[in-house]
Short mmCIF file of C-alpha atoms in Angstrom, two decimals:
data_model
loop_
_atom_site.label_atom_id
_atom_site.label_comp_id
_atom_site.label_asym_id
_atom_site.label_seq_id
_atom_site.Cartn_x
_atom_site.Cartn_y
_atom_site.Cartn_z
CA MET B 234 94.41 101.70 102.20
CA ALA B 235 94.82 101.28 105.06
CA ASP B 236 93.77 105.36 106.60
CA ASP B 237 96.46 106.56 109.58
CA MET B 238 98.52 103.63 109.91
CA GLY B 239 101.78 104.92 111.10
CA TRP B 240 105.25 103.08 110.56
CA ALA B 241 105.49 101.05 114.07
CA ASP B 242 101.74 100.17 113.53
CA VAL B 243 103.07 97.06 111.44
CA GLY B 244 104.32 93.77 112.82
CA HIS B 245 107.65 94.05 111.16
CA HIS B 246 108.22 97.13 112.34
CA SER B 247 106.63 96.88 115.88
CA ASP B 248 107.42 94.07 118.28
CA HIS B 249 103.16 94.53 120.25
CA ILE B 250 101.20 94.61 116.53
CA LEU B 251 99.94 91.23 114.48
CA THR B 252 100.56 91.63 111.09
CA GLN B 253 102.22 90.62 108.21
CA THR B 254 102.94 93.23 105.35
CA SER B 255 106.25 93.03 103.92
CA THR B 256 108.13 95.96 102.77
CA HIS B 257 107.93 99.72 102.35
CA TRP B 258 108.12 102.56 99.93
CA PRO B 259 107.51 106.84 101.52
CA PRO B 260 104.75 108.32 99.51
CA MET B 261 103.21 111.86 100.26
CA ALA B 262 99.79 109.51 100.73
CA SER B 263 95.69 110.41 100.14
CA SER B 264 92.98 108.98 98.02
CA GLY B 265 92.78 111.72 95.11
CA ALA B 266 96.31 111.44 94.12
CA LEU B 267 96.18 107.72 94.49
CA LEU B 268 93.14 107.74 92.53
CA THR B 269 94.25 110.74 90.09
CA GLY B 270 97.70 109.98 89.83
CA ARG B 271 98.41 114.26 90.54
CA HIS B 272 100.63 115.46 93.66
CA PRO B 273 98.09 116.65 96.16
CA MET B 274 99.57 119.83 95.13
CA HIS B 275 98.29 120.19 91.63
CA LEU B 276 94.27 118.92 93.27
CA GLY B 277 93.51 122.26 95.13
CA PHE B 278 93.91 119.49 98.70
CA GLN B 279 97.27 119.94 100.53
CA ASN B 280 96.16 122.22 103.05
CA ILE B 281 92.97 120.35 104.71
CA ALA B 282 91.12 117.16 104.39
CA LEU B 283 87.33 117.74 103.34
CA LEU B 284 85.03 117.84 106.20
CA PRO B 285 81.21 117.02 106.48
CA PHE B 286 80.18 120.33 105.98
CA MET B 287 81.88 121.78 103.25
CA ALA B 288 79.86 122.63 99.75
CA THR B 289 82.85 121.24 97.48
CA GLY B 290 83.80 118.26 97.03
CA PHE B 291 86.87 116.38 94.49
CA PRO B 292 87.16 118.27 91.12
CA LEU B 293 84.98 117.19 88.96
CA HIS B 294 87.50 117.75 85.90
CA PHE B 295 89.80 115.14 87.07
CA LYS B 296 89.89 111.64 85.71
CA LEU B 297 89.85 108.89 87.81
CA LEU B 298 91.47 105.44 88.05
CA PRO B 299 88.38 104.03 87.53
CA GLN B 300 87.51 105.63 84.91
CA TYR B 301 90.36 104.76 82.57
CA LEU B 302 90.23 101.26 83.43
CA LYS B 303 86.19 101.66 81.65
CA HIS B 304 88.93 101.50 78.97
CA TYR B 305 89.63 97.97 79.55
CA ASN B 306 86.72 96.84 79.95
CA TYR B 307 87.05 96.85 83.89
CA ALA B 308 84.32 96.32 86.15
CA THR B 309 85.61 98.35 89.41
CA HIS B 310 83.92 98.64 92.73
CA ILE B 311 85.22 100.39 95.74
CA VAL B 312 84.37 99.00 99.10
CA GLY B 313 85.40 101.20 101.96
CA LYS B 314 85.76 105.17 102.98
CA TRP B 315 84.64 107.66 99.78
CA HIS B 316 86.38 111.16 101.69
CA LEU B 317 85.71 112.68 98.01
CA GLY B 318 82.65 114.82 98.19
CA PHE B 319 79.17 114.36 98.51
CA MET B 320 77.86 117.85 97.60
CA ASN B 321 75.88 116.46 94.99
CA ARG B 322 75.39 113.26 93.31
CA GLU B 323 78.55 113.86 89.94
CA TYR B 324 80.82 113.86 93.54
CA THR B 325 79.80 110.17 94.40
CA PRO B 326 81.46 107.72 93.55
CA THR B 327 79.41 105.51 91.16
CA TYR B 328 79.15 108.48 89.30
CA ARG B 329 82.94 108.72 88.65
CA GLY B 330 83.57 105.26 87.41
CA PHE B 331 82.89 103.33 89.42
CA ASP B 332 79.82 100.54 89.00
CA SER B 333 79.12 100.19 92.40
CA HIS B 334 79.74 101.32 96.09
CA VAL B 335 79.01 100.35 99.75
CA GLY B 336 80.95 102.37 103.33
CA TYR B 337 81.02 106.15 103.94
CA TRP B 338 81.30 109.13 101.91
CA THR B 339 82.44 111.43 105.11
CA ASN B 340 85.72 111.24 107.08
CA ARG B 341 85.49 109.82 110.22
CA GLN B 342 83.09 107.63 111.91
CA PHE B 343 81.89 105.25 114.83
CA TYR B 344 83.14 101.51 114.05
CA PHE B 345 79.66 100.30 115.41
CA ASN B 346 77.01 102.64 115.09
CA HIS B 347 78.22 104.26 111.67
CA THR B 348 77.60 107.59 113.21
CA ASN B 349 79.80 110.96 112.01
CA CYS B 350 79.84 113.15 114.92
CA ASP B 351 81.22 116.75 113.85
CA PRO B 352 84.37 117.77 116.48
CA TYR B 353 83.66 121.02 115.60
CA ASP B 354 79.97 121.27 116.54
CA ARG B 355 79.40 122.06 113.46
CA VAL B 356 76.57 119.92 112.11
CA GLY B 357 76.23 117.69 114.71
CA CYS B 358 75.65 114.16 114.14
CA GLY B 359 74.19 111.89 111.33
CA TYR B 360 74.15 108.36 110.26
CA ASP B 361 76.87 107.35 107.25
CA PHE B 362 76.47 104.28 105.69
CA ARG B 363 75.97 103.80 102.19
CA HIS B 364 75.72 100.58 99.39
CA ASN B 365 75.57 104.00 96.30
CA MET B 366 72.65 106.57 96.21
CA ASP B 367 70.73 104.39 99.08
CA VAL B 368 70.68 104.20 103.10
CA ILE B 369 72.12 100.64 104.26
CA THR B 370 69.45 100.49 107.55
CA ASN B 371 70.62 96.91 108.71
CA ALA B 372 73.73 97.45 109.41
CA SER B 373 73.60 99.58 113.11
CA GLY B 374 76.25 97.18 114.95
CA VAL B 375 77.51 95.86 112.94
CA TYR B 376 81.48 96.17 113.31
CA SER B 377 82.60 97.89 109.73
CA THR B 378 85.75 95.69 108.91
CA HIS B 379 84.02 93.30 108.98
CA TYR B 380 80.90 94.72 107.02
CA PHE B 381 83.79 95.45 104.31
CA THR B 382 85.17 92.12 103.81
CA ASP B 383 81.95 90.62 103.56
CA ARG B 384 81.08 93.16 101.07
CA CYS B 385 84.37 92.20 99.33
CA LEU B 386 84.25 88.42 99.20
CA HIS B 387 80.45 88.43 97.77
CA ILE B 388 82.42 90.73 95.10
CA ILE B 389 84.72 87.94 94.04
CA ASP B 390 82.46 85.49 94.01
CA LEU B 391 79.48 86.49 92.40
CA GLY B 392 76.70 85.86 94.48
CA TYR B 393 77.79 83.29 96.79
CA ILE B 394 76.67 83.16 99.50
CA PHE B 395 80.15 82.96 102.31
CA SER B 396 78.85 84.48 105.25
CA LYS B 397 77.08 82.91 108.05
CA LEU B 398 75.59 87.08 109.02
CA SER B 399 71.81 87.55 107.81
CA TYR B 400 72.62 91.60 106.88
CA PHE B 401 73.71 91.33 103.45
CA VAL B 402 72.22 90.63 100.47
CA ILE B 403 72.80 89.27 96.55
CA THR B 404 72.71 92.44 94.03
CA SER B 405 73.43 92.31 90.75
CA ASP B 406 77.05 94.37 91.03
CA GLU B 407 78.86 91.31 92.05
CA HIS B 408 81.70 90.75 89.95
CA ASN B 409 81.69 88.21 86.64
CA THR B 410 84.77 86.52 87.23
CA SER B 411 85.29 86.69 83.29
CA GLU B 412 86.04 90.63 83.15
CA PRO B 413 88.94 91.97 84.47
CA LEU B 414 88.52 93.53 88.76
CA PHE B 415 89.87 96.81 89.78
CA LEU B 416 89.10 96.47 93.73
CA TYR B 417 88.90 99.35 95.64
CA MET B 418 89.19 98.99 99.17
CA PRO B 419 89.99 102.21 101.38
CA HIS B 420 89.74 100.67 105.17
CA GLN B 421 88.14 102.59 108.34
CA ALA B 422 91.18 101.31 110.55
CA ILE B 423 92.99 102.07 112.06
CA HIS B 424 91.73 106.16 112.11
CA VAL B 425 89.82 107.50 115.43
CA SER B 426 86.54 107.92 115.65
CA ALA B 427 84.12 110.19 115.47
CA ASN B 428 84.12 112.72 117.33
CA LYS B 429 88.06 112.56 118.84
CA LEU B 430 87.17 109.00 120.64
CA PRO B 431 90.04 106.59 120.55
CA VAL B 432 90.13 103.56 117.16
CA GLU B 433 87.12 101.08 117.96
CA ALA B 434 86.84 97.16 118.07
CA PRO B 435 85.53 93.82 117.90
CA GLN B 436 86.20 92.73 122.34
CA GLU B 437 88.13 89.93 121.49
CA TYR B 438 90.38 91.55 119.34
CA ILE B 439 91.38 93.56 122.18
CA ASP B 440 91.60 91.11 124.34
CA MET B 441 94.03 89.89 122.60
CA PHE B 442 96.89 92.24 123.54
CA ALA B 443 96.23 92.70 126.88
CA TYR B 444 100.05 92.48 126.96
CA ILE B 445 99.35 96.20 125.68
CA GLU B 446 99.32 99.15 128.93
CA SER B 447 97.60 101.84 127.22
CA ASP B 448 94.40 101.38 126.69
CA MET B 449 94.72 103.65 122.83
CA ARG B 450 97.31 101.63 121.81
CA ARG B 451 95.60 97.79 122.47
CA GLY B 452 92.58 99.00 120.20
CA LEU B 453 94.21 100.31 117.51
CA ALA B 454 96.51 97.27 117.32
CA ALA B 455 92.63 94.85 117.78
CA ALA B 456 91.40 97.32 114.96
CA ALA B 457 94.66 96.57 112.76
CA TYR B 458 94.81 92.85 113.04
CA SER B 459 90.79 92.95 112.03
CA MET B 460 92.30 94.87 108.64
CA ASP B 461 95.00 92.54 108.10
CA GLU B 462 92.38 89.35 108.32
CA SER B 463 89.99 91.30 106.35
CA ILE B 464 93.20 91.70 103.82
CA GLY B 465 94.20 87.52 103.82
CA ALA B 466 90.71 86.57 103.88
CA VAL B 467 90.10 88.89 100.34
CA VAL B 468 93.29 87.26 99.30
CA GLU B 469 92.17 83.73 99.90
CA ARG B 470 88.76 84.06 98.53
CA LEU B 471 90.81 85.57 95.24
CA HIS B 472 92.75 82.13 95.12
CA SER B 473 89.64 79.46 96.05
CA ARG B 474 88.42 81.34 92.94
CA GLN B 475 91.34 81.33 90.29
CA MET B 476 91.96 84.64 89.93
CA LEU B 477 94.75 85.94 92.48
CA GLU B 478 96.90 84.54 89.40
CA ASN B 479 96.73 87.21 87.05
CA SER B 480 96.44 89.95 90.19
CA ILE B 481 97.82 92.47 91.52
CA ILE B 482 97.78 93.53 95.19
CA ILE B 483 99.33 96.69 96.30
CA PHE B 484 98.75 97.84 100.11
CA MET B 485 99.77 101.15 101.47
CA SER B 486 98.48 103.89 103.89
CA ASP B 487 97.99 107.09 103.41
CA ASN B 488 99.98 108.91 105.92
CA GLY B 489 101.49 108.58 109.06
CA GLY B 490 99.86 107.55 112.34
CA THR B 491 98.33 110.40 114.19
CA THR B 492 100.28 110.78 117.72
CA GLY B 493 100.53 113.48 120.61
CA THR B 494 97.01 115.67 119.14
CA HIS B 495 93.80 115.83 119.85
CA PHE B 496 92.85 113.36 117.43
CA ALA B 497 95.15 110.75 118.16
CA ASN B 498 94.28 107.30 117.32
CA GLY B 499 97.48 105.31 119.28
CA GLY B 500 99.52 105.59 116.14
CA SER B 501 103.33 105.45 116.52
CA ASN B 502 106.20 106.51 113.47
CA TRP B 503 109.18 105.18 115.35
CA PRO B 504 111.90 105.78 114.79
CA LEU B 505 110.69 108.62 112.11
CA ARG B 506 109.87 111.93 113.33
CA GLY B 507 106.56 113.14 112.74
CA MET B 508 103.10 112.33 112.43
CA LYS B 509 100.16 112.95 109.40
CA MET B 510 99.71 115.87 108.67
CA GLU B 511 103.46 116.90 108.42
CA TYR B 512 105.99 117.04 106.30
CA TYR B 513 108.60 114.94 108.42
CA GLU B 514 109.09 111.24 107.46
CA GLY B 515 106.83 110.09 110.11
CA GLY B 516 104.01 111.56 108.49
CA ILE B 517 104.39 111.28 104.62
CA ARG B 518 107.00 107.59 104.68
CA VAL B 519 104.48 104.36 105.59
CA PRO B 520 104.30 100.71 105.44
CA ALA B 521 103.41 99.33 102.17
CA PHE B 522 103.86 96.38 99.40
CA ILE B 523 102.74 95.37 96.36
CA TRP B 524 102.67 91.49 95.54
CA SER B 525 101.93 89.53 92.21
CA PRO B 526 103.02 86.60 90.63
CA LEU B 527 102.98 88.36 87.59
CA LEU B 528 106.67 90.36 88.90
CA ASN B 529 109.69 89.64 87.37
CA LYS B 530 111.33 89.94 90.42
CA SER B 531 109.75 89.10 93.66
CA GLY B 532 110.65 88.64 97.98
CA TYR B 533 112.71 91.85 98.18
CA VAL B 534 113.17 95.33 100.02
CA SER B 535 113.14 97.46 97.81
CA ASP B 536 115.49 101.01 98.97
CA ALA B 537 113.72 103.51 95.30
CA MET B 538 111.61 106.29 96.93
CA ILE B 539 108.04 105.21 95.15
CA HIS B 540 105.34 108.30 95.50
CA VAL B 541 101.85 107.34 95.83
CA THR B 542 101.51 108.66 92.43
CA ASP B 543 102.80 106.44 90.61
CA ILE B 544 100.43 104.38 91.53
CA LEU B 545 98.10 105.08 88.87
CA PRO B 546 100.57 105.06 85.58
CA THR B 547 101.89 101.69 86.86
CA ILE B 548 98.97 100.66 87.04
CA LEU B 549 97.38 101.02 83.67
CA ASP B 550 101.52 100.63 82.08
CA ALA B 551 100.65 96.46 83.80
CA VAL B 552 97.10 96.80 82.18
CA HIS B 553 98.16 98.13 78.55
CA ASN B 554 101.09 95.73 78.23
CA SER B 555 98.82 93.21 79.39
CA THR B 556 96.07 93.76 76.94
CA GLY B 557 97.66 95.50 74.35
CA ILE B 558 95.13 98.02 73.48
CA LEU B 559 95.90 101.48 72.76
CA ASN B 560 94.25 104.54 72.43
CA GLU B 561 95.40 107.85 72.18
CA GLN B 562 92.10 109.36 74.76
CA PHE B 563 94.53 106.18 77.32
CA ILE B 564 97.67 108.22 77.45
CA TYR B 565 98.57 108.85 80.84
CA VAL B 566 100.82 112.58 81.22
CA HIS B 567 102.40 112.50 84.65
#
């Protein structure tokens, strides 16, 4: 899941962004709606996102997708942004169905030093980068997209040392390929950095887009390219481990890009009207695709209306059809 990726922030909708995503649907997106299959209106988060100083979290009585998948003996991992609350440990990922989490709990942060600075000056700045309940102390200076990519490759590889970087250690929560795997990767990219600053990216990626006049747009393009590179690396590793032929890959953004505001990330929703936090198409229609060799029909653009809440029941239906497992407690009522 990309963060705040606008309609014109992918290569096939823009003449200066280098990505390779290939089809679309228009969802009203949020991670809570994705993981529960319920509309944000029924979750209590239809008006505002969780902020770090809020003593609340995503309601505990809602069952999340990894908890459903545990009934089918799935290993479940999240790599990246959580943003569903951390007021106590029961609200954090590993208490809500995930076997492991590497990433951050809050809404935004700097891409390299992993601190979140509250733009409203209520709580100041704080470091937020974690492995499960533990703080990661050796990630400062490492670009978050690169860190998240390495983590995903380690999960897939069951301990095979892929990265040339030295900050990662082998742990017991890498994936055993004899088990089915749910790997949820909510990227930090291409969200604005902490303290209302532009999207960050390594300089070598920014230099690739010297033809873009806007500094803000150039940084976004670089971050989007890095994310595209990350997705490619994960797909290639699934292929090398003979897991790709039995996989379903879903890509989407959580909402449209932010344009013309003090939280602007350089995104573009052209030719759609509106932006993030608005109900015009620019705020709710996003780049997305579903890919799998298991699909009966592929290589086409669907004109159907697909909502983010459709993803959970669709995944569970596919899993049920492949396993034959059926139990009343697994039945999802939409």
